[in-house]
Amino acid sequence: MSKEKREQTEQTEQTPDSQEILDQEGQAVQSGAPEPAEQPDPLAESQAQYQQLNDKYLRTLAEYDNYRKRSQKEREGVFADAQAMTAGQLLPVLDNLDLALQQPCADEEYKKGVELIAKQFREILEKMGVTEIPAQGQPFDPRYHDAVMHIEQEDLPENTVSQVLRKGYQLGDRVIRCAMVQVAN
């Protein structure tokens, strides 16, 4: 045996914990099973994957719930908008019926017919939830009243509606049309 091989053999024998063996050419070779490299724990991987998928599922569920609520709110808003727009388009007809009732008429039957039509029209608007905004004698409120005239009137307190020129209407809390009023200073 050559001197190198002898030295390597002696070194291997001196360290019994060593797993190296020399092959025929004197090269060190691992014997037995290689030292186990740290193997990932399959249970830990599965739990991590489960947590990740569960988190993704919960986020998707929350996004869908938010979408559903937003869509419901938009549908309700569209209905309220359409209802308010329809009522707003019909209000001039009611104004004209009121003006017709203020005019003197020789035919009482004709006047009674116009009164019935105006009454029916008001009932339909009430069923829709449309109500008249109180204005006469009320304090001026720019949310509900549109002041087009001012008058000096001593018998009324300041900023009080003295005359209603055109009635205002609201649908629930939403103003469809402001009342056109004259305000006392």
PDB file of C-alpha atoms in Angstrom:
ATOM      1  CA  MET A   1       0.000   0.000   0.000  1.00  0.00           C
ATOM      2  CA  SER A   2       1.219   3.404  -0.739  1.00  0.00           C
ATOM      3  CA  LYS A   3       2.082   5.807   1.984  1.00  0.00           C
ATOM      4  CA  GLU A   4      -0.906   8.045   1.244  1.00  0.00           C
ATOM      5  CA  LYS A   5      -3.364   5.195   1.450  1.00  0.00           C
ATOM      6  CA  ARG A   6      -1.923   4.075   4.751  1.00  0.00           C
ATOM      7  CA  GLU A   7      -2.262   7.548   6.217  1.00  0.00           C
ATOM      8  CA  GLN A   8      -5.847   7.815   5.049  1.00  0.00           C
ATOM      9  CA  THR A   9      -6.658   4.399   6.463  1.00  0.00           C
ATOM     10  CA  GLU A  10      -5.113   5.312   9.777  1.00  0.00           C
ATOM     11  CA  GLN A  11      -7.043   8.555   9.885  1.00  0.00           C
ATOM     12  CA  THR A  12     -10.309   6.746   9.202  1.00  0.00           C
ATOM     13  CA  GLU A  13      -9.608   4.165  11.863  1.00  0.00           C
ATOM     14  CA  GLN A  14      -8.745   6.832  14.405  1.00  0.00           C
ATOM     15  CA  THR A  15     -12.144   8.456  14.054  1.00  0.00           C
ATOM     16  CA  PRO A  16     -14.681   5.709  14.641  1.00  0.00           C
ATOM     17  CA  ASP A  17     -17.598   8.138  14.270  1.00  0.00           C
ATOM     18  CA  SER A  18     -16.576   8.833  10.719  1.00  0.00           C
ATOM     19  CA  GLN A  19     -18.636   7.160   8.047  1.00  0.00           C
ATOM     20  CA  GLU A  20     -16.031   7.530   5.326  1.00  0.00           C
ATOM     21  CA  ILE A  21     -14.469   4.564   3.657  1.00  0.00           C
ATOM     22  CA  LEU A  22     -11.786   4.652   1.075  1.00  0.00           C
ATOM     23  CA  ASP A  23     -12.518   3.075  -2.251  1.00  0.00           C
ATOM     24  CA  GLN A  24      -9.933   1.176  -4.229  1.00  0.00           C
ATOM     25  CA  GLU A  25      -8.368   4.356  -5.507  1.00  0.00           C
ATOM     26  CA  GLY A  26      -8.119   5.921  -2.093  1.00  0.00           C
ATOM     27  CA  GLN A  27     -11.023   8.284  -2.547  1.00  0.00           C
ATOM     28  CA  ALA A  28     -13.251   8.836   0.447  1.00  0.00           C
ATOM     29  CA  VAL A  29     -16.764   7.471  -0.023  1.00  0.00           C
ATOM     30  CA  GLN A  30     -19.772   7.811   2.274  1.00  0.00           C
ATOM     31  CA  SER A  31     -20.873   4.550   3.795  1.00  0.00           C
ATOM     32  CA  GLY A  32     -24.397   3.670   4.781  1.00  0.00           C
ATOM     33  CA  ALA A  33     -27.234   6.110   4.563  1.00  0.00           C
ATOM     34  CA  PRO A  34     -26.328   9.720   4.053  1.00  0.00           C
ATOM     35  CA  GLU A  35     -26.881  12.022   6.986  1.00  0.00           C
ATOM     36  CA  PRO A  36     -30.488  13.001   6.809  1.00  0.00           C
ATOM     37  CA  ALA A  37     -30.915  16.565   5.635  1.00  0.00           C
ATOM     38  CA  GLU A  38     -33.723  18.331   7.401  1.00  0.00           C
ATOM     39  CA  GLN A  39     -36.853  17.000   5.756  1.00  0.00           C
ATOM     40  CA  PRO A  40     -39.827  19.377   5.762  1.00  0.00           C
ATOM     41  CA  ASP A  41     -42.602  18.181   8.035  1.00  0.00           C
ATOM     42  CA  PRO A  42     -45.547  17.159   5.810  1.00  0.00           C
ATOM     43  CA  LEU A  43     -48.018  17.955   8.597  1.00  0.00           C
ATOM     44  CA  ALA A  44     -46.659  21.477   9.012  1.00  0.00           C
ATOM     45  CA  GLU A  45     -46.784  22.002   5.246  1.00  0.00           C
ATOM     46  CA  SER A  46     -50.374  20.784   5.133  1.00  0.00           C
ATOM     47  CA  GLN A  47     -51.375  23.065   7.997  1.00  0.00           C
ATOM     48  CA  ALA A  48     -49.705  26.062   6.375  1.00  0.00           C
ATOM     49  CA  GLN A  49     -51.441  25.299   3.090  1.00  0.00           C
ATOM     50  CA  TYR A  50     -54.748  24.863   4.932  1.00  0.00           C
ATOM     51  CA  GLN A  51     -54.308  28.236   6.676  1.00  0.00           C
ATOM     52  CA  GLN A  52     -53.496  29.913   3.374  1.00  0.00           C
ATOM     53  CA  LEU A  53     -56.513  28.413   1.590  1.00  0.00           C
ATOM     54  CA  ASN A  54     -58.795  29.115   4.541  1.00  0.00           C
ATOM     55  CA  ASP A  55     -57.646  32.751   4.606  1.00  0.00           C
ATOM     56  CA  LYS A  56     -58.268  33.034   0.869  1.00  0.00           C
ATOM     57  CA  TYR A  57     -61.727  31.479   1.294  1.00  0.00           C
ATOM     58  CA  LEU A  58     -62.656  33.868   4.118  1.00  0.00           C
ATOM     59  CA  ARG A  59     -61.491  36.887   2.113  1.00  0.00           C
ATOM     60  CA  THR A  60     -63.492  35.756  -0.920  1.00  0.00           C
ATOM     61  CA  LEU A  61     -66.537  35.193   1.272  1.00  0.00           C
ATOM     62  CA  ALA A  62     -66.206  38.689   2.780  1.00  0.00           C
ATOM     63  CA  GLU A  63     -65.793  40.258  -0.683  1.00  0.00           C
ATOM     64  CA  TYR A  64     -68.910  38.468  -1.918  1.00  0.00           C
ATOM     65  CA  ASP A  65     -70.892  39.565   1.140  1.00  0.00           C
ATOM     66  CA  ASN A  66     -69.805  43.197   0.581  1.00  0.00           C
ATOM     67  CA  TYR A  67     -70.737  42.921  -3.108  1.00  0.00           C
ATOM     68  CA  ARG A  68     -74.159  41.498  -2.227  1.00  0.00           C
ATOM     69  CA  LYS A  69     -74.861  44.301   0.281  1.00  0.00           C
ATOM     70  CA  ARG A  70     -73.655  46.984  -2.133  1.00  0.00           C
ATOM     71  CA  SER A  71     -75.830  45.565  -4.936  1.00  0.00           C
ATOM     72  CA  GLN A  72     -78.887  45.464  -2.657  1.00  0.00           C
ATOM     73  CA  LYS A  73     -78.301  49.066  -1.597  1.00  0.00           C
ATOM     74  CA  GLU A  74     -77.901  50.163  -5.237  1.00  0.00           C
ATOM     75  CA  ARG A  75     -81.135  48.377  -6.226  1.00  0.00           C
ATOM     76  CA  GLU A  76     -83.008  50.131  -3.416  1.00  0.00           C
ATOM     77  CA  GLY A  77     -81.448  53.440  -4.424  1.00  0.00           C
ATOM     78  CA  VAL A  78     -82.416  52.984  -8.063  1.00  0.00           C
ATOM     79  CA  PHE A  79     -86.024  52.315  -7.078  1.00  0.00           C
ATOM     80  CA  ALA A  80     -86.144  55.382  -4.814  1.00  0.00           C
ATOM     81  CA  ASP A  81     -84.548  57.520  -7.549  1.00  0.00           C
ATOM     82  CA  ALA A  82     -87.053  56.319 -10.141  1.00  0.00           C
ATOM     83  CA  GLN A  83     -89.956  56.870  -7.776  1.00  0.00           C
ATOM     84  CA  ALA A  84     -88.785  60.404  -6.911  1.00  0.00           C
ATOM     85  CA  MET A  85     -88.200  61.254 -10.572  1.00  0.00           C
ATOM     86  CA  THR A  86     -91.655  59.976 -11.555  1.00  0.00           C
ATOM     87  CA  ALA A  87     -93.346  61.926  -8.777  1.00  0.00           C
ATOM     88  CA  GLY A  88     -91.353  65.031  -9.717  1.00  0.00           C
ATOM     89  CA  GLN A  89     -92.556  64.773 -13.309  1.00  0.00           C
ATOM     90  CA  LEU A  90     -96.192  64.475 -12.169  1.00  0.00           C
ATOM     91  CA  LEU A  91     -96.189  67.393  -9.715  1.00  0.00           C
ATOM     92  CA  PRO A  92     -96.800  70.091 -12.389  1.00  0.00           C
ATOM     93  CA  VAL A  93    -100.048  68.286 -13.280  1.00  0.00           C
ATOM     94  CA  LEU A  94    -101.177  68.566  -9.662  1.00  0.00           C
ATOM     95  CA  ASP A  95    -100.174  72.245  -9.654  1.00  0.00           C
ATOM     96  CA  ASN A  96    -102.339  72.840 -12.725  1.00  0.00           C
ATOM     97  CA  LEU A  97    -105.280  71.028 -11.143  1.00  0.00           C
ATOM     98  CA  ASP A  98    -104.953  73.256  -8.057  1.00  0.00           C
ATOM     99  CA  LEU A  99    -104.854  76.357 -10.274  1.00  0.00           C
ATOM    100  CA  ALA A 100    -107.959  75.144 -12.115  1.00  0.00           C
ATOM    101  CA  LEU A 101    -109.770  74.715  -8.795  1.00  0.00           C
ATOM    102  CA  GLN A 102    -108.982  78.331  -7.817  1.00  0.00           C
ATOM    103  CA  GLN A 103    -110.684  79.704 -10.923  1.00  0.00           C
ATOM    104  CA  PRO A 104    -114.386  80.559 -10.759  1.00  0.00           C
ATOM    105  CA  CYS A 105    -116.592  78.133 -12.643  1.00  0.00           C
ATOM    106  CA  ALA A 106    -120.291  78.415 -13.547  1.00  0.00           C
ATOM    107  CA  ASP A 107    -120.747  74.645 -13.881  1.00  0.00           C
ATOM    108  CA  GLU A 108    -120.673  73.080 -10.399  1.00  0.00           C
ATOM    109  CA  GLU A 109    -120.595  69.533 -11.772  1.00  0.00           C
ATOM    110  CA  TYR A 110    -117.507  70.342 -13.795  1.00  0.00           C
ATOM    111  CA  LYS A 111    -115.787  71.850 -10.758  1.00  0.00           C
ATOM    112  CA  LYS A 112    -116.739  68.821  -8.651  1.00  0.00           C
ATOM    113  CA  GLY A 113    -115.185  66.513 -11.284  1.00  0.00           C
ATOM    114  CA  VAL A 114    -111.891  68.446 -11.228  1.00  0.00           C
ATOM    115  CA  GLU A 115    -111.912  68.318  -7.398  1.00  0.00           C
ATOM    116  CA  LEU A 116    -112.347  64.522  -7.483  1.00  0.00           C
ATOM    117  CA  ILE A 117    -109.490  64.149  -9.964  1.00  0.00           C
ATOM    118  CA  ALA A 118    -107.197  66.327  -7.804  1.00  0.00           C
ATOM    119  CA  LYS A 119    -108.200  64.339  -4.678  1.00  0.00           C
ATOM    120  CA  GLN A 120    -107.481  61.027  -6.400  1.00  0.00           C
ATOM    121  CA  PHE A 121    -104.150  62.338  -7.650  1.00  0.00           C
ATOM    122  CA  ARG A 122    -103.150  63.387  -4.104  1.00  0.00           C
ATOM    123  CA  GLU A 123    -104.160  59.971  -2.718  1.00  0.00           C
ATOM    124  CA  ILE A 124    -101.985  58.201  -5.265  1.00  0.00           C
ATOM    125  CA  LEU A 125     -99.015  60.406  -4.359  1.00  0.00           C
ATOM    126  CA  GLU A 126     -99.615  59.703  -0.652  1.00  0.00           C
ATOM    127  CA  LYS A 127     -99.630  55.942  -1.330  1.00  0.00           C
ATOM    128  CA  MET A 128     -96.262  56.411  -3.035  1.00  0.00           C
ATOM    129  CA  GLY A 129     -95.022  58.166   0.128  1.00  0.00           C
ATOM    130  CA  VAL A 130     -94.999  61.675  -1.341  1.00  0.00           C
ATOM    131  CA  THR A 131     -96.016  64.329   1.186  1.00  0.00           C
ATOM    132  CA  GLU A 132     -96.395  68.091   1.002  1.00  0.00           C
ATOM    133  CA  ILE A 133     -93.707  70.161   2.722  1.00  0.00           C
ATOM    134  CA  PRO A 134     -95.352  72.469   5.291  1.00  0.00           C
ATOM    135  CA  ALA A 135     -94.433  76.057   4.490  1.00  0.00           C
ATOM    136  CA  GLN A 136     -97.116  78.666   5.307  1.00  0.00           C
ATOM    137  CA  GLY A 137     -96.212  80.389   8.588  1.00  0.00           C
ATOM    138  CA  GLN A 138     -93.162  78.147   9.138  1.00  0.00           C
ATOM    139  CA  PRO A 139     -89.627  79.420   9.767  1.00  0.00           C
ATOM    140  CA  PHE A 140     -87.659  79.628   6.530  1.00  0.00           C
ATOM    141  CA  ASP A 141     -85.493  76.513   5.992  1.00  0.00           C
ATOM    142  CA  PRO A 142     -83.299  76.525   2.854  1.00  0.00           C
ATOM    143  CA  ARG A 143     -83.400  72.722   2.752  1.00  0.00           C
ATOM    144  CA  TYR A 144     -87.154  72.783   2.108  1.00  0.00           C
ATOM    145  CA  HIS A 145     -87.949  76.302   0.937  1.00  0.00           C
ATOM    146  CA  ASP A 146     -86.814  78.330  -2.039  1.00  0.00           C
ATOM    147  CA  ALA A 147     -87.177  82.054  -1.237  1.00  0.00           C
ATOM    148  CA  VAL A 148     -87.974  84.035  -4.379  1.00  0.00           C
ATOM    149  CA  MET A 149     -89.365  87.144  -2.692  1.00  0.00           C
ATOM    150  CA  HIS A 150     -88.869  89.098   0.527  1.00  0.00           C
ATOM    151  CA  ILE A 151     -91.469  91.337   2.110  1.00  0.00           C
ATOM    152  CA  GLU A 152     -91.486  93.691   5.084  1.00  0.00           C
ATOM    153  CA  GLN A 153     -94.312  92.511   7.301  1.00  0.00           C
ATOM    154  CA  GLU A 154     -94.541  93.597  10.954  1.00  0.00           C
ATOM    155  CA  ASP A 155     -97.080  90.996  12.118  1.00  0.00           C
ATOM    156  CA  LEU A 156     -94.779  88.030  11.248  1.00  0.00           C
ATOM    157  CA  PRO A 157     -91.481  87.135  12.932  1.00  0.00           C
ATOM    158  CA  GLU A 158     -88.278  87.527  10.932  1.00  0.00           C
ATOM    159  CA  ASN A 159     -87.467  84.760   8.403  1.00  0.00           C
ATOM    160  CA  THR A 160     -90.989  83.363   8.386  1.00  0.00           C
ATOM    161  CA  VAL A 161     -92.736  82.137   5.243  1.00  0.00           C
ATOM    162  CA  SER A 162     -95.506  84.627   4.528  1.00  0.00           C
ATOM    163  CA  GLN A 163     -96.853  83.159   1.283  1.00  0.00           C
ATOM    164  CA  VAL A 164     -96.470  79.897  -0.649  1.00  0.00           C
ATOM    165  CA  LEU A 165     -96.162  80.495  -4.379  1.00  0.00           C
ATOM    166  CA  ARG A 166     -95.649  76.830  -5.315  1.00  0.00           C
ATOM    167  CA  LYS A 167     -96.028  73.845  -2.990  1.00  0.00           C
ATOM    168  CA  GLY A 168     -93.032  71.682  -2.176  1.00  0.00           C
ATOM    169  CA  TYR A 169     -93.041  67.887  -1.859  1.00  0.00           C
ATOM    170  CA  GLN A 170     -90.813  65.218  -0.360  1.00  0.00           C
ATOM    171  CA  LEU A 171     -90.574  61.450  -0.603  1.00  0.00           C
ATOM    172  CA  GLY A 172     -89.728  60.227   2.870  1.00  0.00           C
ATOM    173  CA  ASP A 173     -86.797  62.414   3.907  1.00  0.00           C
ATOM    174  CA  ARG A 174     -85.809  63.194   0.331  1.00  0.00           C
ATOM    175  CA  VAL A 175     -86.927  66.533  -1.108  1.00  0.00           C
ATOM    176  CA  ILE A 176     -88.451  66.129  -4.568  1.00  0.00           C
ATOM    177  CA  ARG A 177     -89.201  69.806  -5.046  1.00  0.00           C
ATOM    178  CA  CYS A 178     -88.602  72.752  -2.700  1.00  0.00           C
ATOM    179  CA  ALA A 179     -91.532  75.016  -1.889  1.00  0.00           C
ATOM    180  CA  MET A 180     -91.289  78.366  -3.674  1.00  0.00           C
ATOM    181  CA  VAL A 181     -92.042  80.930  -0.986  1.00  0.00           C
ATOM    182  CA  GLN A 182     -92.140  84.596  -0.017  1.00  0.00           C
ATOM    183  CA  VAL A 183     -90.274  85.339   3.225  1.00  0.00           C
ATOM    184  CA  ALA A 184     -90.992  88.106   5.719  1.00  0.00           C
ATOM    185  CA  ASN A 185     -87.999  90.142   6.918  1.00  0.00           C
TER     186      ASN A 185
END
